[in-house]
Every structure is written in structure tokens, then in C-alpha cells.
C-alpha positions as CSV (number, residue, x, y, z in Angstrom):
1,M,-42.0,56.2,27.0
2,S,-45.7,55.1,26.5
3,D,-48.3,57.1,28.2
4,G,-49.1,55.3,31.6
5,A,-46.2,52.8,31.1
6,W,-45.1,51.4,34.6
7,T,-41.8,52.5,35.9
8,G,-39.6,51.8,38.6
9,P,-39.6,48.5,40.3
10,V,-42.0,45.9,38.9
11,L,-42.8,42.5,40.6
12,V,-43.2,39.4,38.0
13,T,-45.0,36.7,39.7
14,G,-47.4,33.7,38.8
15,T,-50.1,31.7,39.5
16,D,-47.9,28.8,40.0
17,T,-44.5,27.5,38.9
18,E,-43.6,26.9,35.3
19,V,-46.1,29.4,33.9
20,G,-43.8,31.4,31.8
21,K,-42.6,34.2,34.2
22,T,-39.0,34.1,32.8
23,V,-40.1,34.4,29.5
24,V,-42.7,37.3,30.4
25,T,-39.9,39.0,32.3
26,A,-37.5,38.9,29.1
27,A,-40.6,40.3,26.8
28,I,-41.5,43.1,29.1
29,A,-37.6,43.9,29.4
30,A,-37.2,44.0,25.5
31,A,-40.2,46.1,24.8
32,A,-38.9,48.5,27.4
33,Q,-35.5,48.7,26.1
34,A,-37.0,49.3,22.6
35,A,-38.9,52.1,23.9
36,G,-35.5,53.9,25.2
37,M,-35.7,52.6,28.8
38,R,-32.9,51.5,30.7
39,V,-33.8,48.3,32.4
40,A,-32.5,46.1,35.1
41,V,-33.8,42.4,35.8
42,I,-33.4,40.9,39.5
43,K,-34.0,37.6,40.8
44,P,-34.1,37.7,44.5
45,G,-33.8,33.8,44.8
46,Q,-32.7,31.2,42.1
47,T,-33.1,27.6,43.0
48,G,-31.9,24.2,41.4
49,T,-28.6,25.6,40.5
50,A,-27.2,22.1,41.0
51,T,-28.1,21.2,37.6
52,G,-25.7,23.5,35.9
53,D,-28.7,24.8,33.6
54,P,-28.8,28.6,33.0
55,G,-30.5,30.5,35.5
56,D,-33.4,32.7,34.9
57,V,-31.5,35.7,35.0
58,D,-29.3,34.0,32.2
59,S,-32.2,33.3,30.2
60,V,-33.5,36.7,30.4
61,T,-30.1,38.3,29.2
62,R,-30.0,35.9,26.2
63,L,-33.2,36.9,25.1
64,A,-33.6,40.5,26.0
65,A,-30.2,41.8,26.8
66,P,-31.3,44.2,29.9
67,S,-28.8,46.9,31.1
68,T,-28.2,45.0,34.3
69,G,-28.9,41.2,35.5
70,R,-28.6,40.2,39.0
71,T,-29.4,37.1,41.3
72,L,-29.3,37.8,44.8
73,A,-29.2,34.5,46.3
74,S,-28.8,31.1,44.7
75,Y,-29.4,27.7,46.0
76,P,-28.7,24.1,44.6
77,D,-32.1,22.3,45.1
78,P,-34.9,22.8,43.1
79,L,-37.2,24.2,46.0
80,A,-38.8,27.3,47.3
81,P,-36.1,29.5,48.0
82,L,-36.3,29.4,51.8
83,A,-36.5,25.6,52.0
84,A,-33.7,25.4,49.5
85,A,-31.5,27.5,51.8
86,R,-32.6,25.6,54.9
87,V,-31.7,22.1,53.0
88,A,-28.5,23.4,51.6
89,E,-27.6,24.8,55.1
90,L,-27.3,28.2,53.4
91,E,-28.1,31.6,54.9
92,P,-31.6,32.6,53.6
93,L,-32.2,35.8,52.0
94,E,-33.2,38.7,54.5
95,L,-36.2,40.8,53.5
96,Y,-34.2,44.1,53.5
97,T,-31.3,43.1,52.0
98,A,-33.4,42.4,49.0
99,V,-35.3,45.5,49.5
100,D,-32.1,47.5,49.5
101,A,-30.6,45.7,46.5
102,I,-33.5,46.6,44.4
103,R,-33.8,50.1,45.5
104,A,-30.2,50.5,44.5
105,E,-31.1,49.4,41.0
106,V,-33.9,51.6,40.8
107,D,-31.7,54.7,41.4
108,K,-30.0,53.8,38.4
109,H,-32.4,52.1,35.9
110,D,-36.0,53.4,34.4
111,L,-37.3,50.1,35.0
112,V,-36.5,47.2,37.3
113,L,-38.2,43.9,36.9
114,V,-38.2,41.6,39.9
115,E,-38.8,37.9,39.1
116,G,-40.4,35.9,42.0
117,A,-40.0,32.4,42.4
118,G,-43.2,30.1,41.7
119,G,-46.3,31.9,43.1
120,L,-47.2,34.9,45.1
121,L,-47.0,33.4,48.6
122,V,-43.9,31.2,48.1
123,P,-41.6,31.7,50.9
124,M,-38.4,33.4,49.8
125,G,-36.4,34.1,52.7
126,L,-36.7,35.5,56.4
127,R,-37.2,38.9,58.0
128,P,-35.3,40.1,60.7
129,S,-37.9,38.9,63.3
130,G,-37.2,35.2,61.7
131,E,-40.5,35.1,60.1
132,P,-40.9,34.0,56.3
133,W,-41.6,36.6,53.5
134,T,-42.8,36.2,50.4
135,V,-42.9,38.2,46.9
136,A,-46.5,39.8,48.3
137,D,-44.5,41.2,51.0
138,L,-41.7,42.5,48.7
139,A,-44.2,44.1,46.6
140,V,-45.8,46.0,49.7
141,S,-42.0,46.9,51.1
142,L,-41.3,48.4,47.6
143,G,-44.7,50.1,47.0
144,A,-44.3,48.3,43.5
145,P,-47.0,47.0,41.0
146,A,-47.1,43.2,40.1
147,V,-47.4,41.4,36.7
148,V,-49.2,38.0,37.3
149,V,-48.3,35.5,34.8
150,A,-51.0,33.0,34.3
151,R,-51.6,30.1,32.1
152,A,-54.1,30.0,29.3
153,G,-55.8,26.9,29.7
154,L,-58.2,25.0,32.2
155,G,-58.0,26.1,35.9
156,T,-56.4,29.4,35.2
157,L,-59.3,31.8,36.2
158,N,-59.5,30.3,40.0
159,H,-55.6,30.7,40.4
160,T,-55.6,33.9,38.6
161,A,-58.6,35.3,40.9
162,L,-57.1,34.1,43.9
163,T,-53.7,35.9,43.3
164,L,-55.0,39.2,42.3
165,E,-57.3,38.9,45.3
166,A,-54.2,38.5,47.5
167,L,-52.7,41.5,45.9
168,E,-55.7,43.6,46.1
169,R,-56.0,43.0,49.7
170,R,-52.3,44.3,49.9
171,A,-53.3,47.3,48.0
172,V,-50.7,46.2,45.3
173,P,-51.9,47.4,41.7
174,A,-51.6,44.2,39.7
175,G,-52.3,43.1,36.1
176,V,-52.1,39.7,34.2
177,V,-50.2,38.6,31.2
178,V,-50.8,35.0,29.6
179,G,-47.4,33.1,29.7
180,A,-47.9,30.9,26.6
181,W,-50.5,31.6,24.5
182,P,-51.2,28.4,22.3
183,T,-50.4,28.2,18.5
184,E,-53.8,26.6,18.0
185,P,-56.2,27.9,20.9
186,E,-59.3,26.0,21.7
187,L,-62.7,27.2,23.3
188,V,-61.3,27.2,26.8
189,H,-58.3,29.4,25.8
190,W,-60.7,32.0,24.0
191,S,-63.2,31.8,27.0
192,N,-60.5,32.2,29.6
193,L,-59.0,35.1,27.5
194,T,-62.6,36.9,27.7
195,D,-62.8,36.5,31.5
196,L,-59.2,37.7,32.0
197,L,-59.6,40.6,29.7
198,P,-60.5,43.4,32.2
199,N,-56.9,42.9,33.8
200,L,-54.8,41.7,30.6
201,L,-51.8,43.2,29.8
202,G,-50.6,40.9,27.2
203,A,-50.2,37.4,26.0
204,V,-46.8,35.8,25.0
205,P,-46.9,32.8,22.2
206,M,-46.1,29.6,23.3
207,G,-42.3,28.7,22.4
208,A,-41.3,32.4,22.5
209,G,-38.3,31.3,24.8
210,A,-37.0,29.3,22.0
211,M,-36.9,32.3,19.4
212,D,-33.6,33.9,18.1
213,P,-33.2,36.7,20.5
214,G,-33.1,39.3,17.6
215,V,-36.7,38.0,16.4
216,F,-37.6,37.8,20.2
217,R,-36.8,41.4,20.8
218,R,-38.4,42.8,17.6
219,S,-41.8,40.6,18.1
220,A,-41.8,41.3,22.3
221,P,-43.8,45.0,21.7
222,G,-46.5,43.2,19.9
223,W,-47.3,41.0,22.7
224,L,-47.8,43.4,25.5
225,T,-50.3,46.5,25.9
226,P,-48.6,49.9,26.3
227,A,-48.8,49.9,30.2
228,L,-45.8,47.4,29.7
229,Y,-44.1,49.5,26.7
230,G,-45.8,47.2,24.0
231,V,-48.3,48.4,21.0
232,L,-51.0,45.8,21.7
233,D,-54.1,48.2,22.0
234,D,-56.8,46.3,20.3
235,W,-57.6,42.7,21.5
236,R,-60.3,42.0,19.0
237,A,-57.9,42.8,16.4
238,W,-55.4,40.6,17.9
239,A,-58.0,37.7,18.5
240,E,-58.7,37.9,14.8
241,E,-54.9,37.5,14.0
242,S,-54.3,34.5,16.4
243,G,-57.3,32.7,15.5
């Protein structure tokens, strides 16, 4: 294991939906397994299952082949998990049911990646009191750090800062991974990268999810810093190669 690498439960959240959380989760899983770690990936709430498309855990399993992959609750409509449960008249996921399931996997694995849905404060389910809970609440309950997956382009600085501020207020350690670094980056992308650098833990190339799984697994450590089991330790050299 790389010195200082994150272990135990780690939340993967995003600044928004469709920012690359699933591919980043797969990249971290692949890099950790290449470092000899036993990895589990858990999706507390999967929505949009009515389409029949592969779920997020299926996608991570195809790309990274973690030791364990679990989805705790699934709902047919492409909505926030709590809303999807309500619309489908299904039981919402209870916070401590999720916490107990994740802790059970922590006992059997070195790293447990928990992929959220949408952004940090999306309603995921209900507490025993009947109040909604979010991925932020899950991080606090687990005492887990969070990986924030961000966009590369215009608008990302505000969304990322808001997400990091919400985590800091809850005393949740966090770092940032760019979910889809463009093949031909423009000035705005390089400018954003400079501003994100103090919190940056990696940058996954656009289109990585379409790679051959073998190529993906071999490449993943090069996209991530040692905190996430990668080998990227010189952003200046990376920028020169990417440019």
C-alpha cells in the first residue's frame, strides 16, 4: 500500500450528476487492487433501473473487477433515490441499514468505496425519525473521507467549492478528482486545474469508461495520486504530457 493511502470506507460523491463518479470509483478500485488491496464497491441507492441498462456497480465490476460489488436498494425511475422510492411506492433505504451494510464490508476489505447518487446533499432515504438523509450524513455516520468528482470546464470552481465547504463544515476530510479530463484541454480547463490543485487527487481522461477493461486497469494508477493508490506525484510533468 502507498504511504498515506486512504483505507476503510471512502465516499465517492460529485458536484452534480453525470460528472464521472462511476468511472472514478472504478479507477480507484483498479488502482487499489493493483496495489494489493482487497476492495469492495457499494452503491446505496441505484435509480433508473427500468431502462434495463447496467447499473453503476455493474459498470465498476466490468472495468475494475473489485472483490465485492453490492447495490443496497434499486428503484425504477431516474430520480433521486428517496424520490424514486416514493414514486415507485417502495421502501426507502434507512440510514443505519446502509451504515451497517457498509461496516460489514469494511470488516472484510481494505477499502470500501461507497458511490453516492448525484451530488452531496441529494436525499438518499430516511432516518428512523422519518427525516431524509444524504451522502454527507452517511460520511459523518461512517467517519469516512470523501472523494469529490468534479467537472473540468466552466462552472466547476463554484460547485466544487460549495461541496468542499459542506464537507468541511461536517469535519469530513475530502479531495477532488476531475471526472473527465478533455483530450484537447482549453484555457478554461488549465485555469480550473490550477485552482483545484490544492485539493486535487487525480484526473481521469474523458472516455475512460469505454476503454478495454485490461487497458483501464493498467492505466488507472497513472490518473491518481498516492492517496488513492496511484503513481501521479508530479502535476507539472502530467500537465506537460497532457498538453
